[in-house]
mmCIF file of C-alpha atoms in Angstrom:
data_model
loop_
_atom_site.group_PDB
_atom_site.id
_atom_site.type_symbol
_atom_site.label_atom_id
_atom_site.label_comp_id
_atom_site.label_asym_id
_atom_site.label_seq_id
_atom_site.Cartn_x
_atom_site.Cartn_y
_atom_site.Cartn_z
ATOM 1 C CA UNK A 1 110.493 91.383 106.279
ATOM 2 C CA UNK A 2 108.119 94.028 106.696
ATOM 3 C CA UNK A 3 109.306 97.160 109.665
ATOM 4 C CA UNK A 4 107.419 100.852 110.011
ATOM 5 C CA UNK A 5 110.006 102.474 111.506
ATOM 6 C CA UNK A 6 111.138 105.610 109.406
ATOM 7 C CA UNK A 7 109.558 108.827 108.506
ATOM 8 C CA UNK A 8 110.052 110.239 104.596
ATOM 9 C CA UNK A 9 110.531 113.723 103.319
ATOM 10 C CA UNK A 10 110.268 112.996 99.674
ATOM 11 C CA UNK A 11 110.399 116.402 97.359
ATOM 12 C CA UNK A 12 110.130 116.469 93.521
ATOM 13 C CA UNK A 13 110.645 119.436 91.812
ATOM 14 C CA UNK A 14 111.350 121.366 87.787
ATOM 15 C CA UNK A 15 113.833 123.878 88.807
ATOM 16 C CA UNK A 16 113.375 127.576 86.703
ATOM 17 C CA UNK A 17 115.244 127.794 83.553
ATOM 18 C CA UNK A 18 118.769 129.754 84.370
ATOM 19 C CA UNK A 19 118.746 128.601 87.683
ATOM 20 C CA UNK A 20 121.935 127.232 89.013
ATOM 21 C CA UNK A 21 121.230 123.938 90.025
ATOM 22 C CA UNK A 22 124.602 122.983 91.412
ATOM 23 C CA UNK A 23 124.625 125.576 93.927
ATOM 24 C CA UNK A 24 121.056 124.704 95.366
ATOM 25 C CA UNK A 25 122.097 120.736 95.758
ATOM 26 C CA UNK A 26 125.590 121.819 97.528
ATOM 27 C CA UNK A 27 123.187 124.037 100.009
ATOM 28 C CA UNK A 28 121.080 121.457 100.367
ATOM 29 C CA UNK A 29 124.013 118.911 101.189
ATOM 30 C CA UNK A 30 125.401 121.076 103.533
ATOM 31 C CA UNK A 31 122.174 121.689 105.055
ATOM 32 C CA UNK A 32 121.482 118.108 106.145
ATOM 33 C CA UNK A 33 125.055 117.893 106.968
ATOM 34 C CA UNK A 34 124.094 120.755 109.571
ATOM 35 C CA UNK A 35 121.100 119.171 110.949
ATOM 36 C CA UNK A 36 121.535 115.778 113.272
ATOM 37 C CA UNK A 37 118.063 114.592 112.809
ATOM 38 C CA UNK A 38 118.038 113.838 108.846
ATOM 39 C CA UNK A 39 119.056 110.659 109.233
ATOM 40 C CA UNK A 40 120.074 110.183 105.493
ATOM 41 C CA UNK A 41 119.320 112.501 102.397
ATOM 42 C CA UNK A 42 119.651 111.144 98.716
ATOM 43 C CA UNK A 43 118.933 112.750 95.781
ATOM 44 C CA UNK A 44 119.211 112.682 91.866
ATOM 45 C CA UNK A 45 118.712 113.967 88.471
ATOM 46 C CA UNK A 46 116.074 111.716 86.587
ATOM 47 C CA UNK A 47 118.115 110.351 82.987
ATOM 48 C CA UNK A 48 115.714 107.563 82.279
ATOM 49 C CA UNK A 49 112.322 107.929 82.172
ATOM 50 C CA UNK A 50 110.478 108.959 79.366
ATOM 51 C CA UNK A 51 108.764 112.481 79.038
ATOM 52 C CA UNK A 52 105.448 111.687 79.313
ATOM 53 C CA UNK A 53 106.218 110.255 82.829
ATOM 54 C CA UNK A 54 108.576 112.551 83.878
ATOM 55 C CA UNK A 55 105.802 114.892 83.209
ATOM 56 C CA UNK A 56 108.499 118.108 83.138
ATOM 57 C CA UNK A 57 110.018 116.974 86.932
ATOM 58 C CA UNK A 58 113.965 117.014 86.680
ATOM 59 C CA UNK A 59 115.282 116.275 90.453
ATOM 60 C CA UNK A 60 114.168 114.176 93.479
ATOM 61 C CA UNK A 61 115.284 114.784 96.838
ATOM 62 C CA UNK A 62 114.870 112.361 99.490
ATOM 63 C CA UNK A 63 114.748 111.981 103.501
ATOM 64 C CA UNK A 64 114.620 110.115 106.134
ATOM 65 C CA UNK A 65 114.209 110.935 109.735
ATOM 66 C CA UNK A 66 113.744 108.233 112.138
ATOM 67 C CA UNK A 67 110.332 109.642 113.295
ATOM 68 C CA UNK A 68 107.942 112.177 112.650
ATOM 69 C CA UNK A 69 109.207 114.624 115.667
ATOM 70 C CA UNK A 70 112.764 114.271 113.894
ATOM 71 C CA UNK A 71 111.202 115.654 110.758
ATOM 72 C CA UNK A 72 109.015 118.236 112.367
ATOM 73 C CA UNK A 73 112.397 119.655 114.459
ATOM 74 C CA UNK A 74 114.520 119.721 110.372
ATOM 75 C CA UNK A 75 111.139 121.915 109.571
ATOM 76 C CA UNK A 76 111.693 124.327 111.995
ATOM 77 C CA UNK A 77 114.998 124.360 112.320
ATOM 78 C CA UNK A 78 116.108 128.139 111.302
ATOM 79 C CA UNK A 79 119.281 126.908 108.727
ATOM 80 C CA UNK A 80 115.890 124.889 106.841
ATOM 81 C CA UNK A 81 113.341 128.024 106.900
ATOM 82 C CA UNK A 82 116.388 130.563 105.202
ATOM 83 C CA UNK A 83 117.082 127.463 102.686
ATOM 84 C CA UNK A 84 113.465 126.738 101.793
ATOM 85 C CA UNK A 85 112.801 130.385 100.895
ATOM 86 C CA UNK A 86 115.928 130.391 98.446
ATOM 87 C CA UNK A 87 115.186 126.973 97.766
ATOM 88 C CA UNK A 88 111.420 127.761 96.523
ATOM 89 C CA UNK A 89 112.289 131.152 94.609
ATOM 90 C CA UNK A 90 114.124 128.591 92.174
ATOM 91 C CA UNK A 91 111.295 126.584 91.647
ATOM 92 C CA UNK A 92 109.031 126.235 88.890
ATOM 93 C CA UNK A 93 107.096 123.400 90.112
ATOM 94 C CA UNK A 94 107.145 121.257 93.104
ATOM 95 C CA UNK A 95 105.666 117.711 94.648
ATOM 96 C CA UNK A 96 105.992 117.205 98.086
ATOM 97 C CA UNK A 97 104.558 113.851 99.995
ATOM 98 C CA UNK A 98 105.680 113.457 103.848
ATOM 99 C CA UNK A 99 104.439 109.912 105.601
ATOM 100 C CA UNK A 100 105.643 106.795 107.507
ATOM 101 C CA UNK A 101 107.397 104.553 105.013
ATOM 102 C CA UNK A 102 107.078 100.770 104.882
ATOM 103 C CA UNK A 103 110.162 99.212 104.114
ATOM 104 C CA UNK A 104 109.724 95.703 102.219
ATOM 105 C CA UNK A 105 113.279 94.878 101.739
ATOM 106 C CA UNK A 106 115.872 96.496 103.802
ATOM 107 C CA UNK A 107 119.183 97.786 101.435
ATOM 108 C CA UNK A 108 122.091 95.642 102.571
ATOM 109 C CA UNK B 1 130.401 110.989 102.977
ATOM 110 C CA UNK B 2 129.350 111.260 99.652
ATOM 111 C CA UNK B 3 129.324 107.972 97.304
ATOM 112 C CA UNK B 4 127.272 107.318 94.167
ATOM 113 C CA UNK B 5 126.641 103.525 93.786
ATOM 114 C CA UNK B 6 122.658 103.042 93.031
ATOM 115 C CA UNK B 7 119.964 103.293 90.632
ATOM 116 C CA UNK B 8 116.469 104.884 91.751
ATOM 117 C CA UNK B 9 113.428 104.041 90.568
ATOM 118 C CA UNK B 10 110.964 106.578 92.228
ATOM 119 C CA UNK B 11 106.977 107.105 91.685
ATOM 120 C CA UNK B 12 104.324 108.977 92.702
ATOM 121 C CA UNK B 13 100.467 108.341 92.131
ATOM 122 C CA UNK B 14 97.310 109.313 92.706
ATOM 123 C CA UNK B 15 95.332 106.519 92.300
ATOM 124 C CA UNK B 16 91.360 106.433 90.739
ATOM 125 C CA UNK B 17 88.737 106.808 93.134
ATOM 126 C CA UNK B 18 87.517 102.954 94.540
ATOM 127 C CA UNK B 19 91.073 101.751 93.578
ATOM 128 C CA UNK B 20 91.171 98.597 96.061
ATOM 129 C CA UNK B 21 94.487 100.555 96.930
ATOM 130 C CA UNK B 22 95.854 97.718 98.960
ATOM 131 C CA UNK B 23 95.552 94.954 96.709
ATOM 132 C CA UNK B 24 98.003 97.011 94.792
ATOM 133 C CA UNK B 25 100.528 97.672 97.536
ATOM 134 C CA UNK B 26 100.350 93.816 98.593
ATOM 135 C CA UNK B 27 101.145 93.215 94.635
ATOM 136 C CA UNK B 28 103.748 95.667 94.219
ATOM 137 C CA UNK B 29 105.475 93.807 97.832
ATOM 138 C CA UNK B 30 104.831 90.886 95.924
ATOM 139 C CA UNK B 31 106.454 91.337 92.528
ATOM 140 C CA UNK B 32 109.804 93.103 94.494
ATOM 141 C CA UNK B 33 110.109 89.683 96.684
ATOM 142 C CA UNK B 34 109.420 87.680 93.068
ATOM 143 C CA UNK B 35 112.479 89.836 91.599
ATOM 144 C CA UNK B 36 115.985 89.459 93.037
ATOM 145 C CA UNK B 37 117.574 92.470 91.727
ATOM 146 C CA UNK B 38 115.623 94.967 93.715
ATOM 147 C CA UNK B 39 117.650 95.749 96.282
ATOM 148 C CA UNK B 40 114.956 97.527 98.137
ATOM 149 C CA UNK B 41 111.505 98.889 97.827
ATOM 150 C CA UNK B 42 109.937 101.044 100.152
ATOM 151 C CA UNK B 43 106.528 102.611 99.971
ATOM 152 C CA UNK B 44 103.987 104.473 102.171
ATOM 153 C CA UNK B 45 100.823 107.388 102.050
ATOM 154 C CA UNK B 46 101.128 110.803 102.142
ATOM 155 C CA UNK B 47 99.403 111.863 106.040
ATOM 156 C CA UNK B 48 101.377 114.998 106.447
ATOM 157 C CA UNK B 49 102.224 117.699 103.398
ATOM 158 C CA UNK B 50 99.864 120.743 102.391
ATOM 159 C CA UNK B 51 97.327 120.069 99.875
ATOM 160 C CA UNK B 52 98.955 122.435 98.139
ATOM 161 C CA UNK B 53 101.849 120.611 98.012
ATOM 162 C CA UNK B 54 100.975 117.174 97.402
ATOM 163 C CA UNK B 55 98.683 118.161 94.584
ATOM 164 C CA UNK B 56 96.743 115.643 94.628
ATOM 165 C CA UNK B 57 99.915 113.068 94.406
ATOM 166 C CA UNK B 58 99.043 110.255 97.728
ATOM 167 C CA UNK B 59 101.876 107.660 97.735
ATOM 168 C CA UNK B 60 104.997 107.023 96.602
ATOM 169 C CA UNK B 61 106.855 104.356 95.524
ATOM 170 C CA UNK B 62 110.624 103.924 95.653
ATOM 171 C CA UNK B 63 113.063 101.507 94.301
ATOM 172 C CA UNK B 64 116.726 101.262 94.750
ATOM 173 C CA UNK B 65 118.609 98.936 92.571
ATOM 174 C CA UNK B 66 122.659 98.023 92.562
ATOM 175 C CA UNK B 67 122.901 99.620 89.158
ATOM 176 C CA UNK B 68 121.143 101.051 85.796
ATOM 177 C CA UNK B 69 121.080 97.225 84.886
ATOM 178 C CA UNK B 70 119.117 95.847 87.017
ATOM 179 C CA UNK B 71 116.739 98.389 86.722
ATOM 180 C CA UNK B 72 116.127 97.393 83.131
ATOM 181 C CA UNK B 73 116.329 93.810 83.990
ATOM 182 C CA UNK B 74 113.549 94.628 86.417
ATOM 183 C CA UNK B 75 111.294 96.680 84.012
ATOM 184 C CA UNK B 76 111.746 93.731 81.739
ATOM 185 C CA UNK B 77 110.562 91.219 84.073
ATOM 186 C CA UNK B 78 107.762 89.081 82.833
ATOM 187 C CA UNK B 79 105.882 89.764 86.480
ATOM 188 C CA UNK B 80 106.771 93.400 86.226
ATOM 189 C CA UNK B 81 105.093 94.073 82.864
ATOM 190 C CA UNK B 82 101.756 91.938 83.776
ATOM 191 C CA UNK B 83 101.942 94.004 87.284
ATOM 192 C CA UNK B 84 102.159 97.420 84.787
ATOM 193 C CA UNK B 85 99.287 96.740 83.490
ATOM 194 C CA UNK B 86 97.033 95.930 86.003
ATOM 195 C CA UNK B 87 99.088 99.239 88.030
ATOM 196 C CA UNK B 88 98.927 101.687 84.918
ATOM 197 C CA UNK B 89 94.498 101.182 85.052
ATOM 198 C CA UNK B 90 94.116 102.183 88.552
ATOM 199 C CA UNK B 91 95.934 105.488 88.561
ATOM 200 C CA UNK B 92 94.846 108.846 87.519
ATOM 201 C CA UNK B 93 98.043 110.493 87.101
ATOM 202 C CA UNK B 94 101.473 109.524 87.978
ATOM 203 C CA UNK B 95 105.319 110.815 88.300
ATOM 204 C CA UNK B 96 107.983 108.440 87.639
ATOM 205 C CA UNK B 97 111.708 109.520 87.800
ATOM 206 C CA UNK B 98 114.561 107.279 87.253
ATOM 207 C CA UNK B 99 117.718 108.286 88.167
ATOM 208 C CA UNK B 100 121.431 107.252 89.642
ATOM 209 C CA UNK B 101 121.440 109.089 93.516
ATOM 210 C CA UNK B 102 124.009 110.479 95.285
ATOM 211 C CA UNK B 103 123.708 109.190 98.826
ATOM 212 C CA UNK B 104 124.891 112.396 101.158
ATOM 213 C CA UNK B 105 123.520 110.966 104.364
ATOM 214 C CA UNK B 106 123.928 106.848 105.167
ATOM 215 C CA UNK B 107 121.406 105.328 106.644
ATOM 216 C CA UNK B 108 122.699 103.484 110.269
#
């Protein structure tokens, strides 16, 4: 079964060295707990791959809004633009791909 | 809600210039519906993020297994390592980040 129905937020990042990690996921956990359009929000620390393909990235963050306007409204929303600034002074390096997602098999 | 119960296998690509990019995607939906223990594969093409931020990167691939072992059952997979192949000659540089996710959000 093939649906287009969702919109992704998908953010990879290497966080500075000293940084305190912890802190930045709990914000980020309460800030899609704040914000009624993220329609779910996953995210992990990468303990698998090898270096050469994790090419120095540590942490993934995902999202899902059920449409483009959803995502657009999480941009602008003011508890995202104080986050993202605090968010991107911890940053070393950063990925970021937004786009419709095709879903090939749906999670149970 | 907070649970932790799934294994992520997450890419990114940029893929070489006059890359028949669809014959890949139609594989990759191909090989996930071959291999029972991925639980669900979703994919699509960057249309929205700053060049800045995408850096080049143009789709992303994402996996979700039940656990670490069927991950490596699935990397194992006769299919998937023939797929690799033909996958790892088309792109010009890749992220891949395997991790277990912590699901903050559920999807409905």
């Amino acid at each position: 079964m093939v649906v287009m129905e969702e919109f992704k937020h998908f953010v990879i990042v290497k966080f500075k060295e000293g940084v305190e990690v912890e802190d930045l996921t709990k914000g980020m956990e309460k800030l899609v707990s704040e914000i009624d359009v993220v329609k779910s929000f996953e995210w992990g620390q990468d303990i698998e791959s090898l270096d050469v393909l994790r090419q120095g990235f540590t942490h993934a963050f995902l999202m899902t809004f059920n449409k483009k306007e959803d995502f657009a409204e999480f941009q602008s929303h003011p508890n995202h633009v104080e986050f993202s600034e605090k968010f991107s002074a911890a940053i070393e390096k950063i990925v970021l791909l937004d786009f419709p997602s095709t879903l090939v098999k749906k999670p149970a």
